């Protein structure tokens, strides 16, 4: 693709189409899939298992972000203080959606704002399930 074509182009193209591209091309994005299906919101079900230890729950506001091989989400606030979602021994379930193409999940970033009387937290397990294809990440 020439520089003129590049500046006039509006749509999907691959990394290899960038004019004067001399650096590494990942080449693993399925361009044909994107052209056929486009990028739609991807929906994830996130289950956070709080451990059963004494004072294992949290009174803090909880947030989560997902990082994939291609991109990452913004931080989602998934619980506010006193919601009870992350009390000792409970499983908090939340549904989040992103319009970003993450690729395969690589990392889950879970945090809290240290608010409330007992902000400490014992997370036993986090399970993320991608709605389309039912892919699980633990």
XYZ file of C-alpha atoms in Angstrom:
138
model
C 0.000 0.000 0.000
C 1.419 3.395 -0.920
C 1.531 6.328 1.500
C -1.256 8.048 -0.479
C -3.408 4.902 -0.330
C -2.686 4.615 3.396
C -3.814 8.172 4.174
C -6.964 7.767 2.068
C -7.806 4.330 3.486
C -10.737 3.854 5.880
C -11.267 0.332 7.239
C -9.376 -2.714 8.458
C -5.866 -3.508 7.340
C -2.946 -5.462 8.706
C 0.255 -4.279 10.267
C 2.092 -5.375 7.137
C 0.138 -2.820 5.065
C 1.639 0.226 6.814
C 3.868 2.143 4.356
C 7.618 1.770 4.967
C 7.012 -0.794 7.719
C 10.446 -2.166 8.551
C 9.870 -3.492 12.054
C 8.573 -6.842 13.253
C 5.075 -7.832 12.134
C 3.220 -10.085 14.587
C 1.217 -11.534 11.695
C -1.039 -13.541 14.016
C -4.164 -11.409 13.910
C -6.740 -13.109 11.742
C -7.486 -10.212 9.402
C -9.969 -12.267 7.353
C -11.971 -13.015 10.533
C -12.052 -9.317 11.439
C -13.108 -8.355 7.921
C -15.873 -10.963 7.971
C -17.150 -10.548 11.526
C -15.902 -7.139 12.616
C -15.140 -6.382 16.218
C -18.149 -6.731 18.516
C -18.371 -6.403 22.223
C -16.872 -9.382 23.979
C -18.661 -10.386 27.173
C -16.824 -11.947 30.113
C -18.272 -13.548 33.224
C -15.903 -13.040 36.145
C -16.245 -15.107 39.329
C -14.107 -14.050 42.271
C -13.976 -16.612 45.073
C -13.260 -15.059 48.457
C -11.553 -17.447 50.856
C -13.186 -18.762 54.019
C -10.464 -17.527 56.377
C -11.383 -15.231 59.260
C -11.700 -11.644 57.983
C -11.137 -12.917 54.420
C -13.781 -10.596 52.961
C -13.322 -6.960 52.063
C -15.197 -3.766 52.815
C -13.388 -1.958 49.991
C -14.477 -0.967 46.512
C -13.235 -3.716 44.135
C -11.978 -3.297 40.574
C -10.744 -5.596 37.823
C -9.022 -5.273 34.444
C -8.266 -7.919 31.834
C -5.126 -8.059 29.697
C -4.849 -10.170 26.580
C -2.198 -10.894 24.006
C -3.337 -7.918 21.859
C -4.890 -5.334 24.170
C -6.262 -4.679 27.659
C -9.448 -3.282 29.178
C -9.932 -0.258 31.321
C -10.384 -0.855 35.039
C -13.972 -1.867 35.880
C -15.325 -1.077 39.353
C -17.260 -4.233 40.144
C -18.308 -3.788 43.764
C -18.780 -0.922 46.129
C -18.287 -0.957 49.895
C -20.896 -2.931 51.847
C -22.256 -4.710 48.750
C -21.568 -8.082 50.415
C -20.337 -9.550 47.132
C -16.903 -10.288 48.519
C -17.663 -11.357 52.078
C -15.837 -14.346 53.536
C -16.602 -17.580 51.667
C -18.708 -15.931 48.948
C -18.354 -15.947 45.195
C -18.896 -12.547 43.601
C -19.998 -12.796 39.970
C -19.948 -9.883 37.562
C -20.450 -9.538 33.808
C -18.237 -7.076 31.933
C -18.089 -6.195 28.268
C -15.435 -4.597 26.079
C -15.283 -3.585 22.444
C -11.538 -4.257 22.364
C -10.031 -7.297 20.683
C -7.996 -8.758 23.566
C -7.012 -12.052 22.000
C -6.217 -14.821 24.483
C -6.301 -13.637 28.096
C -2.879 -13.403 29.693
C -3.485 -11.549 32.932
C -6.234 -10.564 35.372
C -5.615 -7.477 37.495
C -7.781 -7.400 40.623
C -7.537 -4.599 43.139
C -9.370 -2.512 45.694
C -9.206 1.033 47.019
C -8.397 0.083 50.642
C -11.594 1.743 51.891
C -13.865 0.714 54.740
C -13.131 -0.736 58.164
C -11.791 -4.112 56.959
C -10.309 -3.593 53.486
C -7.987 -6.623 53.605
C -9.013 -9.420 51.287
C -8.211 -13.090 50.777
C -8.917 -14.118 47.186
C -9.001 -17.866 46.794
C -9.574 -18.006 43.030
C -10.631 -15.911 40.030
C -12.325 -17.510 37.017
C -12.965 -15.565 33.814
C -15.224 -17.131 31.190
C -15.532 -15.595 27.741
C -19.184 -15.876 26.729
C -18.521 -16.675 23.060
C -16.782 -20.028 22.860
C -17.003 -20.599 26.622
C -13.218 -20.111 27.092
C -12.074 -20.193 30.741
C -9.103 -18.457 32.321
C -8.151 -19.149 35.953
